[in-house]
Coordinates of C-alpha atoms and ligand atoms in Angstrom, one line a residue:
X30 CA 0.1 0.0 0.1
X31 CA 1.5 3.4 -0.8
X32 CA 1.4 6.1 1.9
X33 CA 1.4 10.0 1.0
X34 CA 3.2 12.3 3.4
X35 CA 1.0 15.3 4.4
X36 CA 3.1 18.3 4.9
X37 CA 2.7 21.3 7.4
X38 CA 3.4 24.2 5.2
X39 CA 4.5 26.5 8.0
X40 CA 7.4 24.3 8.8
X41 CA 7.8 22.2 5.5
X42 CA 7.8 19.2 8.0
X43 CA 5.6 15.9 7.8
X44 CA 2.4 16.3 9.6
X45 CA 1.0 12.9 8.9
X46 CA 1.3 9.7 6.6
X47 CA -1.8 8.5 5.0
X48 CA -2.5 5.6 3.0
X49 CA -3.3 6.0 -0.7
X50 CA -6.7 4.2 -1.9
X51 CA -6.2 1.4 -4.6
X52 CA -8.8 0.7 -7.0
X53 CA -10.0 -2.0 -4.7
X54 CA -10.4 0.5 -2.0
X55 CA -12.5 2.6 -4.3
X56 CA -14.7 -0.2 -5.3
X57 CA -15.2 -1.3 -1.8
X58 CA -16.0 2.4 -0.9
X59 CA -18.6 2.7 -3.8
X60 CA -20.1 -0.8 -2.9
X61 CA -20.5 0.2 0.8
X62 CA -21.9 3.6 -0.2
X63 CA -24.5 1.8 -2.3
X64 CA -25.5 -0.7 0.3
X65 CA -26.0 1.8 3.1
X66 CA -27.8 4.4 0.7
X67 CA -30.5 1.9 0.2
X68 CA -31.6 2.0 3.7
X69 CA -30.8 5.9 4.1
X70 CA -33.0 6.9 1.0
X71 CA -35.9 5.0 2.5
X72 CA -35.6 6.1 6.2
X73 CA -38.0 8.4 7.8
X74 CA -37.1 11.9 6.7
X75 CA -37.4 13.2 10.3
X76 CA -34.9 10.9 11.3
X77 CA -32.6 11.7 8.4
X78 CA -32.9 15.5 9.6
X79 CA -32.1 14.5 13.1
X80 CA -29.0 12.9 11.9
X81 CA -28.0 15.9 10.1
X82 CA -28.6 18.1 12.9
X83 CA -26.5 15.7 15.1
X84 CA -23.5 15.8 12.8
X85 CA -23.8 19.7 13.0
X86 CA -23.6 19.3 16.8
X87 CA -20.8 16.9 16.7
X88 CA -18.7 19.3 14.2
X89 CA -19.4 22.1 16.7
X90 CA -18.3 20.1 19.5
X91 CA -15.0 19.2 18.0
X92 CA -14.7 22.6 16.2
X93 CA -11.3 23.6 18.1
X94 CA -9.7 20.4 17.1
X95 CA -10.7 20.4 13.6
X96 CA -9.6 23.9 13.2
X97 CA -6.2 23.2 14.6
X98 CA -5.7 20.4 12.3
X99 CA -6.9 22.5 9.2
X100 CA -4.9 25.5 10.2
X101 CA -1.6 23.3 10.5
X102 CA -2.4 21.4 7.3
X103 CA -3.3 24.4 5.2
X104 CA -1.4 27.1 6.8
X105 CA -4.4 28.7 7.3
X106 CA -4.5 31.3 10.3
X107 CA -6.5 29.7 13.5
X108 CA -9.1 32.7 13.4
X109 CA -10.0 31.7 9.8
X110 CA -10.0 28.0 10.7
X111 CA -12.5 28.6 13.5
X112 CA -14.6 30.3 11.2
X113 CA -14.4 27.6 8.6
X114 CA -15.4 25.0 11.0
X115 CA -18.4 27.3 12.3
X116 CA -19.4 27.2 8.5
X117 CA -18.9 23.4 8.3
X118 CA -21.4 23.1 11.3
X119 CA -23.8 25.6 9.8
X120 CA -24.1 23.9 6.6
X121 CA -24.9 20.5 8.0
X122 CA -27.7 22.4 10.0
X123 CA -29.0 24.3 7.2
X124 CA -29.4 21.0 5.0
X125 CA -31.1 19.2 7.9
X126 CA -34.2 21.0 6.5
X127 CA -33.8 19.1 3.1
X128 CA -35.1 15.7 3.9
X129 CA -38.3 17.0 5.1
X130 CA -38.6 19.6 2.4
X131 CA -37.5 18.2 -0.8
X132 CA -40.9 18.7 -2.3
X133 CA -42.1 17.5 -5.7
X134 CA -45.1 19.0 -7.3
X135 CA -48.5 17.9 -8.7
X136 CA -49.3 18.9 -12.2
X137 CA -52.7 19.2 -13.5
X138 CA -53.2 16.9 -16.4
X139 CA -56.1 15.0 -18.1
X140 CA -56.8 11.5 -17.7
X141 CA -55.1 11.1 -14.3
X142 CA -52.8 12.6 -11.7
X143 CA -49.3 13.9 -12.3
X144 CA -46.6 14.2 -9.8
X145 CA -42.8 14.8 -9.5
X146 CA -40.2 13.3 -7.2
X147 CA -36.5 14.4 -6.6
X148 CA -34.8 11.0 -6.6
X149 CA -31.3 10.6 -5.2
X150 CA -28.6 9.5 -7.8
X151 CA -27.5 6.5 -5.4
X152 CA -23.8 7.2 -4.9
X153 CA -22.1 10.4 -5.8
X154 CA -18.2 11.1 -6.2
X155 CA -16.8 14.2 -4.8
X156 CA -13.5 15.7 -5.4
X157 CA -12.2 18.6 -3.4
X158 CA -9.1 21.1 -3.5
X159 CA -6.7 21.8 -0.6
X160 CA -7.5 25.8 0.0
X161 CA -10.3 25.2 2.3
X162 CA -10.7 21.6 2.6
X163 CA -13.6 20.7 5.0
X164 CA -15.4 23.7 4.0
X165 CA -15.8 23.0 0.4
X166 CA -16.0 19.3 1.0
X167 CA -19.2 20.1 3.2
X168 CA -20.7 22.3 0.4
X169 CA -21.2 19.0 -1.3
X170 CA -21.3 16.3 1.3
X171 CA -24.2 17.9 3.3
X172 CA -26.7 18.4 0.5
X173 CA -25.8 15.1 -1.2
X174 CA -26.4 13.1 1.9
X175 CA -29.6 15.2 2.8
X176 CA -30.9 14.3 -0.6
X177 CA -30.4 10.7 0.2
X178 CA -27.3 9.8 -1.5
X179 CA -24.3 7.9 -0.5
X180 CA -21.0 9.6 -0.9
X181 CA -17.4 8.7 -1.7
X182 CA -15.0 11.8 -1.3
X183 CA -11.8 12.3 -2.4
X184 CA -10.2 15.2 -0.8
X185 CA -6.8 17.1 -2.1
X186 CA -4.0 14.4 -1.3
X187 CA -2.1 17.6 0.3
X188 CA -5.0 18.2 2.9
X189 CA -7.2 15.1 3.7
X190 CA -6.8 15.2 7.5
X191 CA -10.0 17.0 8.4
X192 CA -12.1 15.1 5.8
X193 CA -10.7 11.7 7.6
X194 CA -12.0 13.1 10.9
X195 CA -15.3 14.0 9.4
X196 CA -15.7 10.4 8.2
X197 CA -15.4 9.2 11.9
X198 CA -17.6 12.1 13.2
X199 CA -20.5 11.2 11.0
X200 CA -20.8 7.8 12.1
X201 CA -20.7 8.8 15.7
X202 CA -23.4 11.2 15.2
X203 CA -25.6 8.3 13.7
X204 CA -25.0 8.4 10.0
X205 CA -25.4 4.8 8.8
X206 CA -21.8 3.2 8.5
X207 CA -20.5 3.0 4.9
X208 CA -22.6 5.8 3.7
X209 CA -20.1 8.5 3.7
X210 CA -16.4 7.4 2.7
X211 CA -13.5 9.2 2.4
X212 CA -10.5 7.8 -0.2
X213 CA -7.2 9.6 -0.3
X214 CA -4.6 9.8 -3.0
X215 CA -3.7 11.8 -6.1
X216 CA -6.1 12.9 -8.7
X217 CA -4.6 10.6 -11.1
X218 CA -5.5 7.6 -10.6
X219 CA -7.7 8.1 -7.3
X220 CA -10.0 11.1 -8.6
X221 CA -10.1 9.4 -11.9
X222 CA -11.4 6.1 -10.5
X223 CA -14.4 8.0 -9.1
X224 CA -15.1 9.7 -12.6
X225 CA -14.6 6.3 -14.3
X226 CA -16.6 4.4 -11.7
X227 CA -19.8 3.0 -13.6
X228 CA -21.8 3.2 -10.3
X229 CA -21.0 6.7 -9.5
X230 CA -23.8 8.6 -11.3
X231 CA -22.8 12.0 -10.4
X232 CA -19.3 13.8 -9.8
X233 CA -19.3 17.2 -7.8
X234 CA -15.7 18.8 -8.4
X235 CA -14.0 21.8 -7.1
X236 CA -10.4 22.7 -8.5
X237 CA -8.6 24.0 -11.2
X238 CA -10.2 24.9 -14.6
X239 CA -7.8 22.5 -16.4
X240 CA -8.8 19.5 -14.1
X241 CA -12.4 20.5 -14.5
X242 CA -12.3 20.3 -18.0
X243 CA -10.8 16.9 -18.2
X244 CA -13.4 15.8 -15.7
X245 CA -16.3 17.3 -17.9
X246 CA -14.8 15.6 -21.1
X247 CA -14.6 12.3 -19.3
X248 CA -18.0 12.7 -17.6
X249 CA -19.6 13.6 -20.9
X250 CA -18.3 10.3 -22.6
X251 CA -20.4 8.5 -20.0
X252 CA -23.5 11.3 -19.6
X253 CA -22.6 11.4 -16.2
X254 CA -23.5 14.5 -14.4
X255 CA -21.2 17.0 -13.1
X256 CA -21.1 20.2 -11.0
X257 CA -18.0 22.2 -11.6
X258 CA -16.5 25.0 -9.3
X259 CA -13.4 26.0 -10.9
X260 CA -10.8 28.8 -10.8
X261 CA -11.3 32.7 -11.1
X262 CA -9.5 35.9 -11.6
X263 CA -12.0 38.1 -9.9
X264 CA -12.2 41.9 -10.4
X265 CA -13.0 44.7 -7.8
X266 CA -14.0 48.2 -9.4
X267 CA -13.3 50.8 -6.8
X268 CA -15.0 54.3 -7.6
X269 CA -13.6 57.6 -6.7
X270 CA -16.6 58.3 -4.5
X271 CA -16.2 54.8 -2.5
X272 CA -15.0 54.3 1.0
X273 CA -11.4 54.0 -0.3
X274 CA -9.9 53.2 3.1
X275 CA -12.5 50.5 3.5
X276 CA -12.0 49.1 -0.1
X277 CA -8.2 48.9 0.6
X278 CA -8.4 47.7 4.2
X279 CA -10.8 44.9 3.1
X280 CA -8.1 43.7 0.8
X281 CA -6.3 41.8 4.0
X282 CA -9.3 39.2 3.6
X283 CA -10.4 40.0 -0.1
X284 CA -7.2 39.2 -1.7
X285 CA -4.5 38.2 1.0
X286 CA -7.2 36.0 2.7
X287 CA -5.8 32.6 2.8
X288 CA -2.6 33.6 1.3
X289 CA -4.6 34.3 -1.8
X290 CA -5.3 30.6 -2.2
X291 CA -9.1 31.5 -2.9
X292 CA -10.9 31.0 -5.7
X293 CA -12.8 34.3 -5.2
X294 CA -9.9 36.5 -4.6
X295 CA -10.2 39.9 -6.1
X296 CA -6.8 39.8 -7.6
X297 CA -7.5 42.5 -10.2
X298 CA -8.5 45.7 -8.5
X299 CA -9.8 48.6 -11.1
X300 CA -9.4 52.0 -9.3
X301 CA -10.9 55.2 -10.9
X302 CA -8.0 57.2 -11.7
X303 CA -8.5 60.3 -9.7
X304 CA -8.7 58.1 -6.4
X305 CA -5.5 55.9 -7.5
X306 CA -2.9 57.7 -5.4
X307 CA -5.0 57.8 -2.3
X308 CA -6.2 54.4 -2.6
X309 CA -2.8 52.9 -3.1
X310 CA -1.5 54.8 0.0
X311 CA -4.3 52.9 2.0
X312 CA -3.3 49.6 0.1
X313 CA 0.4 50.4 1.1
X314 CA -0.9 50.6 4.9
X315 CA -3.1 47.4 4.6
X316 CA -0.1 45.4 2.8
X317 CA 2.5 46.6 5.5
X318 CA 0.3 46.1 8.5
X319 CA -0.5 42.4 7.4
X320 CA 0.6 39.9 10.1
X321 CA 2.2 37.2 8.3
X322 CA 3.3 34.1 10.6
X323 CA 2.5 31.0 12.5
X324 CA -1.1 30.0 11.6
X325 CA -1.7 28.8 15.3
X326 CA -0.8 32.4 16.6
X327 CA -4.2 33.9 17.3
X328 CA -2.9 37.4 15.8
X329 CA -1.9 35.9 12.5
X330 CA -3.7 37.2 9.6
X331 CA -2.0 35.3 6.8
X332 CA -0.1 32.1 6.7
X333 CA 2.2 30.3 4.6
X334 CA 1.4 29.0 0.8
X335 CA 0.3 25.3 0.6
X336 CA 3.8 24.0 -1.1
X337 CA 6.8 24.8 -2.5
X338 CA 5.6 24.3 -5.8
X339 CA 2.8 26.9 -5.1
X340 CA 5.6 29.4 -4.0
X341 CA 7.6 28.8 -6.9
X342 CA 4.7 29.5 -9.1
X343 CA 3.7 32.7 -7.4
X344 CA 7.4 34.0 -7.4
X345 CA 7.7 33.3 -11.1
X346 CA 4.6 35.3 -11.8
X347 CA 5.9 38.2 -9.5
X348 CA 9.4 38.1 -10.9
X349 CA 8.1 39.4 -14.5
X350 CA 5.9 42.0 -13.1
X351 CA 6.4 45.6 -11.6
X352 CA 6.2 45.3 -7.8
X353 CA 5.0 48.4 -6.1
X354 CA 5.4 47.4 -2.6
X355 CA 5.4 43.9 -0.7
X356 CA 4.7 43.2 2.9
X357 CA 6.8 40.9 5.1
X358 CA 7.1 37.2 5.4
X359 CA 8.9 35.0 8.0
X360 CA 12.4 33.4 6.9
X361 CA 13.4 30.1 7.4
X362 CA 11.5 26.8 6.8
X363 CA 7.9 26.8 5.4
X364 CA 6.5 27.8 2.3
X365 CA 6.1 31.8 3.0
X366 CA 5.5 34.7 0.6
X367 CA 4.8 38.1 1.5
X368 CA 1.5 40.0 0.4
X369 CA 2.4 41.7 -2.9
X370 CA 1.1 44.6 -4.8
X371 CA 1.6 44.8 -8.5
X372 CA 1.3 48.3 -10.2
X373 CA 1.3 49.6 -12.9
X374 CA 0.7 46.6 -14.9
X375 CA -1.2 46.0 -18.2
X376 CA -4.3 44.0 -18.5
X377 CA -2.8 41.5 -20.8
X378 CA 0.4 40.8 -18.5
X379 CA 0.4 37.2 -17.3
X380 CA 0.0 38.4 -13.6
X381 CA -3.2 40.2 -14.6
X382 CA -4.5 37.3 -16.7
X383 CA -3.9 34.1 -15.0
X384 CA -5.3 32.8 -11.7
X385 CA -2.0 33.3 -9.5
X386 CA -3.4 31.7 -6.1
X387 CA -1.0 33.7 -4.1
X388 CA -1.2 36.9 -2.3
X389 CA -0.7 38.9 -5.1
X390 CA -2.8 41.9 -6.5
X391 CA -2.9 43.9 -9.7
X392 CA -4.0 47.4 -9.1
X393 CA -5.3 49.0 -12.5
X394 CA -6.4 52.6 -13.2
X395 CA -9.7 53.1 -15.4
X396 CA -11.4 56.2 -16.5
X397 CA -15.2 55.4 -17.3
X398 CA -17.8 53.0 -15.9
X399 CA -18.2 51.2 -19.2
X400 CA -14.5 50.9 -19.7
X401 CA -14.1 49.3 -16.2
X402 CA -17.0 46.9 -16.8
X403 CA -15.6 45.9 -20.3
X404 CA -12.2 45.2 -18.7
X405 CA -13.4 43.3 -15.7
X406 CA -15.4 41.0 -17.9
X407 CA -12.5 40.6 -20.3
X408 CA -11.3 37.3 -18.8
X409 CA -12.2 33.7 -19.6
X410 CA -13.2 33.5 -15.6
X411 CA -16.4 34.7 -14.2
X412 CA -16.3 33.5 -10.5
X413 CA -16.7 36.7 -8.0
X414 CA -16.4 40.6 -8.2
X415 CA -16.9 43.5 -6.0
X416 CA -18.1 47.1 -6.7
X417 CA -17.0 49.7 -4.4
X418 CA -19.4 53.0 -4.8
X419 CA -21.7 55.1 -2.7
X420 CA -23.8 55.4 -5.7
X421 CA -26.4 52.5 -5.2
X422 CA -27.8 52.7 -8.7
X423 CA -24.5 52.6 -10.4
X424 CA -23.4 49.7 -8.1
X425 CA -26.4 47.8 -9.1
X426 CA -26.3 48.5 -12.8
X427 CA -22.6 47.1 -12.7
X428 CA -23.5 44.2 -10.6
X429 CA -26.1 43.4 -13.4
X430 CA -23.4 43.9 -16.2
X431 CA -20.6 41.7 -14.7
X432 CA -20.3 38.4 -16.0
X433 CA -19.7 36.7 -12.6
X434 CA -21.6 34.5 -10.3
X435 CA -20.9 35.8 -6.8
X436 CA -20.8 39.8 -6.6
X437 CA -20.9 42.0 -3.6
X438 CA -21.2 45.6 -3.1
X439 CA -19.0 47.7 -0.7
X440 CA -17.7 44.2 0.4
X441 CA -15.5 41.5 -0.7
X442 CA -18.0 38.7 0.5
X443 CA -18.4 35.7 -1.7
X444 CA -19.9 32.8 0.0
X445 CA -23.0 32.2 2.3
X446 CA -24.6 28.7 3.0
X447 CA -28.0 30.0 2.3
X448 CA -27.2 31.9 -1.1
X449 CA -26.1 30.1 -4.3
X450 CA -22.5 30.2 -5.3
X451 CA -20.9 29.3 -8.4
X452 CA -19.2 30.7 -11.8
X453 CA -19.9 31.9 -15.0
X454 CA -17.8 30.9 -18.1
X455 CA -14.7 29.1 -17.3
X456 CA -15.2 29.3 -13.6
X457 CA -17.6 26.5 -13.6
X458 CA -20.8 24.6 -14.2
X459 CA -23.9 24.5 -11.9
X460 CA -24.2 26.0 -8.6
X461 CA -23.6 25.0 -4.8
X462 CA -24.9 26.2 -1.5
X463 CA -28.2 27.9 -1.2
X464 CA -31.7 26.3 -1.1
X465 CA -31.4 24.5 -4.5
X466 CA -28.1 22.7 -3.8
X467 CA -29.8 19.5 -2.9
X468 CA -31.5 19.5 -6.4
X469 CA -28.0 19.1 -7.9
X470 CA -27.7 15.7 -6.1
X471 CA -31.1 14.5 -7.4
X472 CA -32.7 13.4 -10.7
X473 CA -36.4 14.7 -11.5
X474 CA -38.8 12.0 -12.0
X475 CA -42.3 12.4 -13.1
X476 CA -45.0 9.9 -12.3
X477 CA -48.4 9.8 -14.2
X478 CA -51.3 7.7 -12.6
X479 CA -54.6 6.8 -15.0
X480 CA -57.6 7.5 -12.9
Ligands
LIG4 P1 -6.8 20.8 -8.5 O1 -7.6 21.0 -10.0 O2 -5.3 20.4 -9.0 O3 -7.3 19.6 -7.7 C1 -8.6 19.6 -7.2 C2 -8.9 18.0 -6.9 O4 -8.9 17.3 -8.0 C3 -7.7 17.4 -6.0 O5 -8.3 16.5 -5.0 C4 -6.9 16.5 -6.9 O6 -6.3 15.5 -6.5 C5 -8.0 16.1 -8.1 N1 -7.4 15.9 -9.4 C6 -6.5 16.4 -10.0 N2 -6.3 15.7 -11.1 C7 -7.4 14.9 -11.4 C8 -7.8 14.2 -12.5 N3 -7.1 13.9 -13.6 N4 -9.0 13.6 -12.2 C9 -9.8 13.5 -11.0 N5 -9.3 14.3 -10.2 C10 -8.2 15.2 -10.2 O7 -6.9 22.1 -7.9 P2 -5.9 22.5 -6.5 O8 -4.8 23.0 -6.8 O9 -6.4 21.3 -5.4 O10 -7.1 23.8 -6.2 C11 -6.8 24.9 -6.6 C12 -7.9 25.2 -7.7 O11 -9.2 25.0 -7.2 C13 -7.7 26.7 -8.1 O12 -7.8 26.8 -9.6 C14 -9.0 27.5 -7.5 O13 -9.5 28.5 -8.3 C15 -9.9 26.1 -7.4 N6 -10.9 26.4 -6.6 C16 -12.3 26.7 -7.0 C17 -13.2 26.9 -6.1 C18 -14.7 27.4 -6.3 O14 -15.6 27.1 -5.6 N7 -15.0 27.7 -7.6 C19 -13.0 26.9 -4.6 C20 -11.5 26.4 -4.3 C21 -10.6 26.1 -5.5

């Protein structure tokens, strides 16, 4: 059996060794999930709701340990990891309503009665990335289970530890043994095995656009259902009438949060030209004040990057670009990178076009609203975006014109459990979270009864 080393990005040391799943393990997981799913999908909806609530409570009870594990494995500041675990518990709680509220409809027809049902797929395969490991897994696991499915989850091989804990927690909370399985290992072959498996009828994927394309292509051959949450290169539009200080201070979370390893990072900030000088002065303050260091320190705002490879990738983009200023980062072992501001930089510079997935922001001037919207939309991605202005009508007009799925006015917020989340264009296919997420884990069935 092969084992993978799981590293601690703040030190570069080994945090754990985890066995990698073989094809037989994946088969076994699918078989166990299918067996348990038959019972689960027929269980009293009230019971399924209670189990979802019990999982939420169990996650809450272990939230501190889970947060520390996530913080060490991802390099995420402990305060953020605590917020993430609270979100995980809320997601299970939110979807506890699903088993009793997955309502079909009755449709007036002639000659009989007609009704619809939202049927679970059976077993679904979920594949998730390393940046918010348990949060992103839960956005899929909770609605999939609540809708009556069995689940096989393949977390990123870099960050599998909290998912493995969740596998234990859900059984202790009363979920049938075998209904939720975690298989660990690299995308190729372990993720591939899920995509290829004939008894997995739906794949929920979050990760890079490149891998999402591969999965969509392979799923297409089998007409397997997919939901894809992919990369981004999101824009913030900052108008001269905005609270410039708030827009700049918010970048601490809006682009440097999780060391920029956030699919919704506003990594292109367009600023109305008359406000540029003042805005940059505030951004300089924000960048210089960022507390970069030990993820377990309560005061840390930004930890390291996930890996040496990621650090080299970020450094290579920055080495070709004009750095206006950068913050500090610890020396020594660990995959550290300072918060970095690029300016002036052309829209078609690789640093302004590609998803860097690091604490790097491009600041670009604009002269008119139309120009700003056109340039913000001039990207293959379409995940998130922000509009900073005190002119409410303008902000709404631009929000409607921006080609992105998750927009915020005077805020960098992107994700809430009770609102839909997902991307336009190359940023994805389908939506997660919000009231309709369970529908993505069901097939719609129509039944006609002759009377
Ligand atoms: P990645 O695409 O390399 O990997 C994601 C997952 O897919 C991992 O579990 C990986 O093992 C697996 N995988 C890799 N190759 C595979 C294959 N051929 N078949 C099946 N599975 C495969 O992404 P990453 O580097 O882990 O995460 C970073 C990317 O994720 C960024 O592009 C980021 O924007 C994106 N992301 C998107 C969202 C969103 O909700 N839109 C959220 C977080 C991250």
